[in-house]
C-alpha cells in the first residue's frame, strides 16, 4: 500500500480545505477511500450514526498536482481508512498560505496520514510543518460496508432554495420543536413545517426549479412517475440532522437537489463542478 | 385548526381574499417585522406575555414575581395597516415562540420581512404570516387565557423625583453592575450626589454618580432626597431595554416605586416606549439615609 500526493497551487489547497471543513461539520469520524482517480469521504449507513449517511466524491486531478497510489493489491487497487475529520481540518489550518503541501500514508507507531506543509519564509531556509494524523486502515473483508448508496426510489425531486435561507429558518424551528416535516410536490412547491402543542409554523417556497431528469433516466414504473404532480411527498426528520447538513455547506454548491421518499427518507444531492455530495436523513416516526 | 390549515396550504395562501381578512377581529400588517421583534426584545425576560390591543395600538406586558412589570407600547402608526373590530382584545401568548416566529427568516439587516398579524377573538390562535423574497411563512400560535396584570398605581401626580438622560450613560452603568450585590440602591436628590446607583457586593460597595450638570442629563427635577433599594435580579432584565434605548426617564413616586421609561427608535425612525415598574425591596429605616 502506498499513497502520496503533492499540491503547489494555493487555490487547490483552499478548495480542499473547504471540502474537508464541510465534511467535518457533517460528521466526526469518516472513512476515506482512495482510488487511482477519486477520493471519497464516506459515512456508512449504520445505526450508530442515527441512520444518517453521507457519500462525497472528489476527482483527485482537480485538487492535486501529483498523485500516486497503490492499493492493497493490483486487482483491488484501493485503500480504505478511517480518520477523524477534525484532525484533517486542524492540519489544513497551517496550510492557508502554504507554498506546497504533501499528503502521504506513513507507518509510524500506527499508520498515519502525514501532512507536510511548506510555508513561505523570508530567508533561504525552509519552514516545514508536519502533522501526523493517525488512521486505521480498513481490511479488504470490510469494504463491502462502504459501497455507494443506491439512489433511493424517491417520489418527488426538487431543487432547494438558497441553503442560507433554509438554515435561518431551520435554526428558528429548532427552538420550537425537535422535528421538522419537509414536503414538496412536482410543481415546484416546498414546505418546511413544525408542529407543537403551542405553535404551528410552516414556510412555503414556490416556483422552485425541478431537476432536469431525462425521461429515460427514470423507469416508467418509478414512484416519481406514478406520484400525482400536485401531491406533496413528505418526511419528518430531526431538525438537528437537517441543520448539520445545512451548516456544513461551505462549498457553494451549484445546485442542491432534494429527493423525498414519502414518509421514509430525504436524500440531498449536492452538485458542484468537481465534487458531488450525497446526504441521507431517515424519517423519524411520529 | 381547519381554517389555519387552509391558510397554510391552500393554493392561494399568500393572498387572502378580502372576505377572509374581514373576518378577523384584529388584523394588522407591518412592512418590517423587525420593528416589532426589536421592541419585544426589550421586555423579553419571561416566556409568557399578555397582549392588549386597542385602536391606539398594542401593549405587551411581562411580569415577574409580582414585583416587576415591563410594558412595551407599539402604537398603531408603527403598523402600515391596523384594523380592530372590537373595543379591546386581551390574550396571553408565549413570547419565546412569538419572537422565533417573527425572526423566522433571520433577524439581521438588510433582509426585510413583511408581516401580517391576525387574531379572531377569544380562544383562537394568533395567526402571523411573514414574507421575504417570495418565501412565505405561516405561523399559528395558540393563545392562552389572559392573566390579571398588576396595577402599580403609579401616577404622574405622585412622582417626587424625575430624571431624563441619554441611554448611553445608564447603559454603561447597568452593564457593569456588580452582580454579587443583591440589591441596587438608587438615590435621587436635589443636592449632591444628585443621581447615584449603589451596589453592595462581596467585594465592597460601589457607587456610580451622575451629576445634574452632566451633558447626558436632559431633564432633572428632584424635590426630595429619596434612596430606595431594588432587587438586582428583578432589575437585571431592564438591561436589555437600556441597550436598545436612546433615552431613559427615571422616576420615583412617594412610595419609592420605580418607573423606568425607555425610548426606543425603530428602523423607520419611529419612537416606541418600553416601561418598567419595580417595587422597592424594603423600606430603609430612615428615608434620608445618606451613604
Coordinates of C-alpha atoms in Angstrom, one line a residue:
Chain A
X1 CA 0.0 0.0 0.0
X2 CA 1.3 3.3 -1.0
X3 CA -0.2 6.8 -1.2
X4 CA 1.5 10.1 -1.8
X5 CA 0.2 13.3 -3.2
X6 CA 1.5 16.8 -3.7
X7 CA -0.1 20.1 -4.4
X8 CA 1.5 23.5 -5.2
X9 CA -1.5 25.6 -6.1
X10 CA -2.8 27.5 -3.1
X11 CA -6.3 27.8 -4.6
X12 CA -6.4 24.0 -4.7
X13 CA -5.3 23.8 -1.1
X14 CA -8.1 26.2 -0.1
X15 CA -10.6 24.3 -2.1
X16 CA -9.6 21.1 -0.5
X17 CA -9.8 22.8 2.9
X18 CA -13.3 23.9 2.2
X19 CA -14.4 20.4 1.3
X20 CA -12.8 18.9 4.4
X21 CA -14.4 21.7 6.6
X22 CA -17.8 20.8 5.1
X23 CA -17.2 17.1 5.8
X24 CA -16.2 17.9 9.4
X25 CA -19.4 19.8 10.0
X26 CA -21.4 16.7 8.9
X27 CA -19.6 14.0 10.8
X28 CA -16.9 13.3 13.3
X29 CA -15.3 10.1 12.1
X30 CA -15.4 9.2 8.4
X31 CA -14.0 6.8 6.0
X32 CA -11.6 7.9 3.4
X33 CA -11.5 5.8 0.3
X34 CA -8.7 6.3 -2.2
X35 CA -8.8 5.0 -5.8
X36 CA -6.5 5.9 -8.7
X37 CA -8.7 8.8 -9.8
X38 CA -11.0 9.7 -7.0
X39 CA -11.1 10.4 -3.3
X40 CA -14.2 9.6 -1.3
X41 CA -15.4 10.6 2.1
X42 CA -17.9 8.2 3.4
X43 CA -20.2 7.8 6.3
X44 CA -21.8 4.4 6.0
X45 CA -25.4 3.9 6.9
X46 CA -25.1 2.5 10.4
X47 CA -27.4 2.5 13.4
X48 CA -24.7 4.2 15.4
X49 CA -24.9 7.2 13.1
X50 CA -28.6 7.6 13.7
X51 CA -29.3 6.4 10.2
X52 CA -27.7 9.4 8.6
X53 CA -25.3 8.6 5.8
X54 CA -23.1 10.5 3.5
X55 CA -21.1 10.0 0.3
X56 CA -18.8 12.6 -1.0
X57 CA -16.7 12.1 -4.1
X58 CA -13.8 14.3 -5.4
X59 CA -11.8 13.9 -8.6
X60 CA -8.1 13.8 -7.5
X61 CA -7.0 15.6 -10.6
X62 CA -8.9 18.7 -9.7
X63 CA -7.1 19.0 -6.4
X64 CA -3.6 17.5 -6.6
X65 CA -0.6 18.1 -8.9
X66 CA 0.9 14.8 -8.2
X67 CA -1.0 11.8 -7.1
X68 CA 0.4 8.3 -6.7
X69 CA -1.2 5.3 -5.1
X70 CA -1.0 1.6 -5.0
X71 CA -3.9 -0.2 -3.3
X72 CA -3.9 -3.3 -1.2
X73 CA -3.4 -5.4 -4.4
X74 CA -3.4 -5.0 -8.1
X75 CA -6.9 -6.2 -8.6
X76 CA -8.2 -4.2 -5.6
X77 CA -6.3 -1.1 -6.3
X78 CA -7.9 0.9 -3.5
X79 CA -7.3 2.0 0.1
X80 CA -9.9 2.4 2.8
X81 CA -9.1 4.1 6.1
X82 CA -10.9 5.5 9.0
X83 CA -10.0 9.1 10.0
X84 CA -11.3 11.8 12.4
X85 CA -12.3 14.6 10.1
X86 CA -11.4 17.3 12.6
X87 CA -7.8 16.2 12.6
X88 CA -7.5 16.9 8.9
X89 CA -9.2 20.3 9.4
X90 CA -6.6 21.1 12.1
X91 CA -3.7 20.0 9.9
X92 CA -5.0 22.1 7.0
X93 CA -5.3 25.2 9.2
X94 CA -1.5 25.5 8.9
X95 CA -1.8 25.4 5.1
X96 CA -3.7 28.5 4.4
X97 CA -0.7 30.3 3.0
X98 CA 1.4 27.3 2.1
X99 CA 3.8 27.1 -0.8
X100 CA 3.2 23.4 -1.2
X101 CA 1.5 20.6 0.6
X102 CA 2.2 16.9 0.6
X103 CA -0.1 14.2 2.0
X104 CA 1.1 10.7 2.3
X105 CA 0.4 7.5 4.1
X106 CA 3.2 6.6 6.5
X107 CA 3.9 3.9 9.0
X108 CA 4.8 5.4 12.4
X109 CA 3.7 3.8 15.7
X110 CA 0.4 3.5 14.0
X111 CA -0.5 4.1 10.4
X112 CA -0.7 7.8 9.8
X113 CA -1.7 10.2 7.1
X114 CA 1.2 12.7 7.2
X115 CA 0.5 16.2 6.0
X116 CA 3.7 18.1 5.2
X117 CA 3.2 21.8 4.6
X118 CA 6.0 24.0 3.3
X119 CA 5.4 27.6 4.4
X120 CA 6.9 30.7 2.8
X121 CA 9.9 32.1 4.6
X122 CA 11.8 35.4 4.2
X123 CA 15.3 33.8 4.1
X124 CA 16.6 30.8 2.3
X125 CA 15.9 28.2 5.0
X126 CA 12.6 26.5 4.5
X127 CA 9.8 26.3 7.1
X128 CA 8.1 22.9 7.3
X129 CA 5.1 22.0 9.3
X130 CA 4.3 18.3 9.7
X131 CA 1.1 16.8 11.0
X132 CA 0.7 13.1 11.6
X133 CA -2.9 12.1 11.7
X134 CA -3.5 8.6 13.0
X135 CA -5.7 6.5 10.8
X136 CA -6.9 2.9 10.9
X137 CA -6.7 1.0 7.7
X138 CA -9.8 -0.9 6.9
X139 CA -9.2 -4.5 5.8
X140 CA -10.4 -5.8 2.5
X141 CA -13.2 -8.0 4.0
X142 CA -15.0 -5.0 5.4
X143 CA -15.0 -2.9 2.2
X144 CA -18.5 -4.0 1.3
X145 CA -19.9 -1.9 4.1
X146 CA -18.7 1.2 2.3
X147 CA -20.3 0.9 -1.1
X148 CA -22.0 3.8 -2.8
X149 CA -25.6 4.0 -1.7
X150 CA -28.1 3.5 -4.4
X151 CA -30.3 6.4 -5.4
X152 CA -33.5 5.9 -3.5
X153 CA -36.8 5.4 -5.2
X154 CA -38.0 8.9 -4.5
X155 CA -41.5 10.3 -5.0
X156 CA -40.6 13.9 -5.5
X157 CA -37.3 15.6 -6.6
X158 CA -36.9 19.3 -6.3
X159 CA -34.1 21.9 -6.3
X160 CA -33.7 23.5 -2.9
X161 CA -33.9 27.3 -2.3
X162 CA -30.7 29.0 -1.1
X163 CA -29.3 27.0 1.8
X164 CA -28.6 30.1 3.8
X165 CA -32.3 31.0 3.9
X166 CA -33.1 27.4 4.9
X167 CA -30.5 27.5 7.6
X168 CA -32.0 30.6 9.2
X169 CA -35.5 29.1 9.1
X170 CA -34.3 25.7 10.4
X171 CA -32.4 27.4 13.3
X172 CA -35.6 29.1 14.4
X173 CA -37.6 26.0 14.0
X174 CA -35.1 24.1 16.1
X175 CA -36.0 26.3 19.1
X176 CA -39.7 25.4 18.6
X177 CA -39.5 21.7 18.1
X178 CA -37.2 18.7 17.5
X179 CA -38.7 17.5 14.3
X180 CA -39.5 19.2 11.1
X181 CA -41.6 18.0 8.2
X182 CA -40.2 18.7 4.8
X183 CA -42.6 18.3 1.9
X184 CA -42.6 19.1 -1.7
X185 CA -44.5 18.4 -4.9
X186 CA -43.6 18.2 -8.5
X187 CA -44.9 21.7 -9.2
X188 CA -42.1 23.5 -7.5
X189 CA -43.6 23.9 -4.0
X190 CA -41.7 23.1 -0.9
X191 CA -42.9 23.4 2.7
X192 CA -40.9 23.2 5.9
X193 CA -43.2 22.7 8.9
X194 CA -43.0 22.3 12.6
X195 CA -46.0 21.5 14.8
X196 CA -46.1 21.5 18.5
X197 CA -48.9 21.9 21.1
X198 CA -48.4 25.6 21.1
X199 CA -47.5 26.6 17.6
X200 CA -47.6 25.6 14.0
X201 CA -45.1 27.2 11.7
X202 CA -44.9 26.4 8.0
X203 CA -42.6 28.1 5.5
X204 CA -43.6 27.7 1.9
X205 CA -41.3 28.2 -1.1
X206 CA -42.9 28.4 -4.5
X207 CA -41.8 28.1 -8.1
X208 CA -38.7 26.1 -7.3
X209 CA -36.8 24.6 -10.2
X210 CA -37.3 20.9 -10.9
X211 CA -34.2 18.9 -11.6
X212 CA -33.8 18.1 -15.3
X213 CA -34.2 14.4 -15.3
X214 CA -34.3 12.9 -18.8
X215 CA -37.3 10.6 -19.2
X216 CA -35.2 7.6 -20.0
X217 CA -33.3 8.1 -16.7
X218 CA -36.3 7.1 -14.8
X219 CA -38.1 3.8 -15.3
X220 CA -41.7 4.3 -16.2
X221 CA -42.7 2.4 -13.1
X222 CA -40.6 4.6 -10.8
X223 CA -42.5 6.0 -7.8
X224 CA -42.0 9.5 -9.1
X225 CA -43.7 8.8 -12.3
X226 CA -46.8 7.4 -10.6
X227 CA -46.9 10.1 -8.0
X228 CA -49.5 12.8 -8.8
X229 CA -47.6 16.1 -9.6
X230 CA -49.6 18.2 -7.1
X231 CA -49.4 15.8 -4.3
X232 CA -47.0 16.6 -1.5
X233 CA -44.5 13.9 -0.6
X234 CA -43.2 14.5 2.9
X235 CA -40.8 13.2 5.5
X236 CA -40.4 14.1 9.1
X237 CA -36.8 14.5 10.2
X238 CA -34.7 15.5 13.2
X239 CA -34.0 19.2 12.8
X240 CA -30.5 18.9 14.2
X241 CA -29.6 16.4 11.5
X242 CA -31.1 18.7 8.8
X243 CA -29.2 21.7 10.3
X244 CA -26.0 19.8 10.3
X245 CA -26.3 19.3 6.6
X246 CA -27.1 23.0 6.1
X247 CA -24.4 24.3 8.4
X248 CA -21.7 22.3 6.6
X249 CA -22.2 23.9 3.2
X250 CA -19.0 25.9 2.6
X251 CA -18.5 24.8 -0.9
X252 CA -21.2 27.0 -2.5
X253 CA -22.9 24.2 -4.5
X254 CA -24.1 25.0 -7.9
X255 CA -27.3 23.1 -7.2
X256 CA -28.8 21.2 -4.3
X257 CA -31.4 18.6 -5.2
X258 CA -33.7 17.2 -2.5
X259 CA -35.3 13.9 -3.1
X260 CA -38.1 12.9 -0.9
X261 CA -39.2 9.3 -0.4
X262 CA -42.6 9.8 1.1
X263 CA -42.7 9.1 4.8
X264 CA -39.3 7.4 4.8
X265 CA -36.3 9.4 3.9
X266 CA -34.8 12.6 2.4
X267 CA -31.8 12.4 0.1
X268 CA -29.8 15.5 -0.6
X269 CA -27.7 15.6 -3.7
X270 CA -25.2 18.4 -3.9
X271 CA -23.7 19.2 -7.3
X272 CA -20.6 21.2 -7.7
X273 CA -18.1 21.4 -10.6
X274 CA -15.7 18.7 -9.2
X275 CA -17.4 17.5 -6.1
X276 CA -20.6 15.6 -5.6
X277 CA -22.0 15.0 -2.1
X278 CA -25.0 12.9 -1.1
X279 CA -26.6 13.0 2.3
X280 CA -29.4 10.9 3.6
X281 CA -31.6 11.6 6.6
X282 CA -34.1 8.9 7.6
X283 CA -37.6 10.0 8.5
X284 CA -38.5 9.8 12.2
X285 CA -41.6 8.0 13.1
X286 CA -44.4 10.1 14.6
Chain B
X1 CA -57.4 24.2 13.0
X2 CA -59.2 23.6 9.7
X3 CA -59.1 27.3 8.9
X4 CA -55.4 27.7 9.7
X5 CA -54.6 24.7 7.6
X6 CA -56.3 26.2 4.7
X7 CA -54.4 29.3 5.3
X8 CA -51.1 27.5 5.2
X9 CA -51.7 25.1 2.4
X10 CA -54.5 26.5 0.3
X11 CA -53.2 27.1 -3.2
X12 CA -53.7 30.8 -2.8
X13 CA -52.4 31.1 0.7
X14 CA -50.3 34.3 0.2
X15 CA -53.2 36.4 -0.9
X16 CA -56.0 36.1 1.5
X17 CA -59.2 37.3 -0.1
X18 CA -60.8 40.5 1.2
X19 CA -63.5 38.4 2.8
X20 CA -61.2 36.3 4.8
X21 CA -59.3 39.3 6.1
X22 CA -62.5 41.0 7.2
X23 CA -63.4 38.1 9.4
X24 CA -60.6 38.8 11.8
X25 CA -61.3 40.8 14.9
X26 CA -57.7 42.2 14.7
X27 CA -55.8 42.4 11.6
X28 CA -52.6 44.4 11.2
X29 CA -49.6 44.5 8.9
X30 CA -46.1 45.8 9.1
X31 CA -43.6 46.0 6.3
X32 CA -40.7 45.2 8.6
X33 CA -41.3 42.6 11.3
X34 CA -38.1 43.7 13.0
X35 CA -39.9 46.8 14.2
X36 CA -42.0 44.6 16.4
X37 CA -39.4 42.0 17.4
X38 CA -36.8 44.7 18.2
X39 CA -39.1 46.3 20.8
X40 CA -40.3 43.0 22.2
X41 CA -36.6 42.1 22.9
X42 CA -36.6 44.9 25.5
X43 CA -39.2 43.1 27.6
X44 CA -38.3 39.5 26.9
X45 CA -37.4 38.2 30.3
X46 CA -40.2 35.7 30.8
X47 CA -41.9 33.3 28.5
X48 CA -45.4 34.5 28.9
X49 CA -46.6 37.9 27.9
X50 CA -50.1 39.5 28.0
X51 CA -51.1 41.4 24.9
X52 CA -53.7 44.2 25.0
X53 CA -54.9 45.6 21.7
X54 CA -56.9 48.7 21.3
X55 CA -57.4 51.2 18.5
X56 CA -54.4 53.2 19.7
X57 CA -52.0 50.3 19.4
X58 CA -50.7 47.2 21.1
X59 CA -49.4 46.9 24.6
X60 CA -47.3 43.8 25.6
X61 CA -46.8 43.2 29.3
X62 CA -44.4 40.8 31.0
X63 CA -44.3 40.4 34.8
X64 CA -42.2 38.6 37.3
X65 CA -42.6 37.8 41.0
X66 CA -45.4 40.3 41.3
X67 CA -42.8 42.9 41.8
X68 CA -41.7 43.9 38.3
X69 CA -43.7 44.7 35.2
X70 CA -42.4 45.6 31.8
X71 CA -44.7 47.1 29.2
X72 CA -43.9 47.6 25.5
X73 CA -46.1 50.0 23.6
X74 CA -46.4 49.7 19.9
X75 CA -48.6 52.4 18.5
X76 CA -51.0 51.8 15.7
X77 CA -48.9 54.1 13.5
X78 CA -46.0 51.7 13.6
X79 CA -48.1 49.3 11.6
X80 CA -48.9 50.0 8.0
X81 CA -52.4 48.7 8.3
X82 CA -54.2 48.4 11.6
X83 CA -57.8 47.2 11.9
X84 CA -59.5 46.3 15.1
X85 CA -63.2 45.4 15.2
X86 CA -63.6 45.2 18.9
X87 CA -63.1 47.8 21.6
X88 CA -60.2 45.9 23.1
X89 CA -58.6 42.5 22.8
X90 CA -56.6 40.7 25.5
X91 CA -54.7 37.4 25.3
X92 CA -51.7 35.7 26.7
X93 CA -49.0 34.4 24.4
X94 CA -45.7 32.6 24.6
X95 CA -43.2 35.3 23.9
X96 CA -40.3 32.9 23.1
X97 CA -42.4 31.4 20.3
X98 CA -43.6 34.8 19.1
X99 CA -40.1 36.0 18.8
X100 CA -38.9 32.9 17.0
X101 CA -41.7 33.3 14.5
X102 CA -41.1 37.0 13.9
X103 CA -37.5 36.3 13.1
X104 CA -38.0 33.1 11.2
X105 CA -36.1 34.4 8.2
X106 CA -33.2 35.5 10.3
X107 CA -33.1 38.8 12.1
X108 CA -30.2 40.5 10.5
X109 CA -30.4 43.5 8.2
X110 CA -30.5 44.0 5.2
X111 CA -33.2 41.4 4.9
X112 CA -36.7 42.8 5.5
X113 CA -39.6 40.6 6.4
X114 CA -43.1 41.8 5.8
X115 CA -45.6 40.6 8.4
X116 CA -49.4 40.3 8.8
X117 CA -50.9 39.5 12.2
X118 CA -54.4 38.3 12.7
X119 CA -56.5 37.3 15.7
X120 CA -60.0 36.3 15.7
X121 CA -61.1 36.6 19.3
X122 CA -61.1 34.5 22.5
X123 CA -59.8 31.0 22.1
X124 CA -58.4 31.3 18.6
X125 CA -54.7 31.3 17.8
X126 CA -52.7 34.3 16.8
X127 CA -52.0 33.9 13.1
X128 CA -48.9 35.5 11.7
X129 CA -47.9 35.5 8.0
X130 CA -44.4 36.5 7.1
X131 CA -43.0 37.0 3.7
X132 CA -39.4 37.5 2.5
X133 CA -38.1 37.1 -1.0
X134 CA -41.1 35.1 -2.2
X135 CA -41.0 32.6 0.6
X136 CA -44.0 32.7 2.9
X137 CA -44.2 31.5 6.5
X138 CA -47.5 31.0 8.2
X139 CA -47.5 30.7 12.0
X140 CA -50.3 29.8 14.2
X141 CA -49.6 30.4 17.9
X142 CA -52.0 29.2 20.5
X143 CA -53.2 32.0 22.8
X144 CA -53.8 31.5 26.4
X145 CA -56.3 32.8 29.0
X146 CA -55.2 36.3 29.8
X147 CA -53.6 36.8 33.2
X148 CA -54.7 39.6 35.5
X149 CA -51.8 42.1 35.3
X150 CA -50.6 44.1 38.2
X151 CA -51.6 47.7 38.6
X152 CA -48.7 49.6 40.2
X153 CA -50.9 52.7 40.7
X154 CA -48.0 54.7 39.5
X155 CA -49.4 58.1 38.7
X156 CA -47.5 61.2 37.5
X157 CA -49.1 63.3 40.3
X158 CA -47.2 61.3 42.9
X159 CA -43.9 61.4 41.2
X160 CA -41.3 63.1 43.5
X161 CA -38.1 62.8 41.5
X162 CA -37.6 62.6 37.8
X163 CA -34.5 62.5 35.6
X164 CA -34.3 62.1 31.9
X165 CA -31.0 61.2 30.5
X166 CA -29.4 59.7 27.4
X167 CA -29.4 56.0 27.5
X168 CA -25.7 55.7 26.9
X169 CA -24.7 56.7 30.4
X170 CA -27.1 54.3 32.0
X171 CA -26.1 51.6 29.5
X172 CA -22.6 51.7 30.8
X173 CA -23.7 51.7 34.5
X174 CA -26.2 48.9 34.1
X175 CA -23.9 46.7 32.1
X176 CA -21.2 47.0 34.8
X177 CA -23.3 46.5 37.9
X178 CA -21.7 44.3 40.5
X179 CA -23.7 41.1 40.1
X180 CA -22.7 39.8 43.5
X181 CA -24.9 42.5 45.1
X182 CA -28.4 41.5 45.9
X183 CA -29.8 45.0 45.6
X184 CA -29.4 48.1 43.6
X185 CA -29.8 51.3 45.5
X186 CA -31.0 54.3 43.6
X187 CA -30.6 57.6 45.2
X188 CA -32.2 60.7 43.7
X189 CA -31.6 64.0 45.4
X190 CA -31.8 67.8 44.7
X191 CA -28.2 68.1 46.1
X192 CA -25.1 66.0 45.9
X193 CA -25.0 63.1 44.8
X194 CA -28.0 64.0 42.6
X195 CA -28.3 60.6 40.9
X196 CA -26.5 57.7 42.4
X197 CA -26.5 53.9 41.7
X198 CA -25.0 51.9 44.5
X199 CA -24.3 48.2 44.9
X200 CA -23.2 46.2 47.9
X201 CA -21.4 43.2 46.7
X202 CA -18.9 40.7 48.2
X203 CA -16.0 42.8 47.0
X204 CA -17.3 46.0 48.6
X205 CA -19.6 48.9 47.8
X206 CA -19.7 50.7 44.5
X207 CA -21.3 54.0 43.7
X208 CA -22.0 55.4 40.2
X209 CA -22.9 59.1 40.3
X210 CA -24.4 61.1 37.5
X211 CA -24.4 64.8 38.4
X212 CA -27.3 67.0 37.2
X213 CA -24.9 69.1 35.3
X214 CA -23.7 66.2 33.1
X215 CA -24.2 66.5 29.4
X216 CA -26.0 63.2 29.5
X217 CA -28.8 64.6 31.7
X218 CA -31.5 66.3 29.7
X219 CA -34.0 67.0 32.5
X220 CA -33.5 67.0 36.2
X221 CA -36.3 67.6 38.7
X222 CA -35.7 66.3 42.1
X223 CA -37.7 67.7 45.0
X224 CA -36.7 65.5 47.8
X225 CA -33.9 63.1 48.6
X226 CA -35.0 59.5 48.0
X227 CA -33.0 56.4 48.4
X228 CA -34.5 53.0 47.7
X229 CA -33.3 49.5 47.2
X230 CA -34.5 47.3 44.4
X231 CA -33.7 43.6 43.9
X232 CA -31.0 43.5 41.3
X233 CA -32.3 40.2 39.9
X234 CA -35.6 42.0 39.1
X235 CA -34.0 45.0 37.5
X236 CA -31.5 43.0 35.5
X237 CA -33.9 42.3 32.6
X238 CA -34.1 46.1 32.0
X239 CA -30.5 45.9 30.8
X240 CA -32.0 44.5 27.6
X241 CA -34.1 47.6 27.3
X242 CA -31.4 50.1 28.1
X243 CA -29.2 48.5 25.4
X244 CA -31.7 49.3 22.7
X245 CA -32.9 52.7 24.0
X246 CA -31.8 56.2 23.1
X247 CA -33.3 58.0 26.2
X248 CA -34.3 56.9 29.6
X249 CA -36.6 58.6 32.1
X250 CA -36.2 57.5 35.7
X251 CA -39.0 58.4 38.1
X252 CA -39.7 57.5 41.7
X253 CA -43.0 58.1 43.5
X254 CA -43.8 58.8 47.1
X255 CA -43.9 55.1 48.0
X256 CA -40.5 54.5 46.4
X257 CA -41.8 52.7 43.4
X258 CA -39.6 53.0 40.4
X259 CA -40.5 53.6 36.9
X260 CA -38.0 53.4 34.1
X261 CA -39.2 54.6 30.7
X262 CA -37.1 53.8 27.7
X263 CA -37.4 55.5 24.4
X264 CA -36.6 53.1 21.6
X265 CA -36.3 54.1 17.9
X266 CA -37.1 51.5 15.3
X267 CA -35.6 51.2 11.8
X268 CA -38.2 53.5 10.3
X269 CA -37.2 56.2 12.8
X270 CA -40.5 55.9 14.8
X271 CA -40.4 56.1 18.5
X272 CA -41.8 53.4 20.8
X273 CA -41.7 53.2 24.6
X274 CA -40.9 50.5 27.0
X275 CA -41.7 51.0 30.6
X276 CA -40.5 49.0 33.6
X277 CA -42.1 49.3 37.0
X278 CA -40.4 47.9 40.1
X279 CA -41.4 47.9 43.7
X280 CA -38.7 48.7 46.3
X281 CA -37.1 45.8 48.2
X282 CA -37.6 47.2 51.7
X283 CA -38.1 50.5 53.3
X284 CA -34.9 51.9 54.8
X285 CA -35.5 52.9 58.4
X286 CA -34.6 56.5 57.6
X287 CA -35.5 57.7 54.2
X288 CA -32.9 60.5 54.3
X289 CA -30.2 57.9 54.9
X290 CA -27.1 59.1 53.1
X291 CA -24.2 56.9 52.1

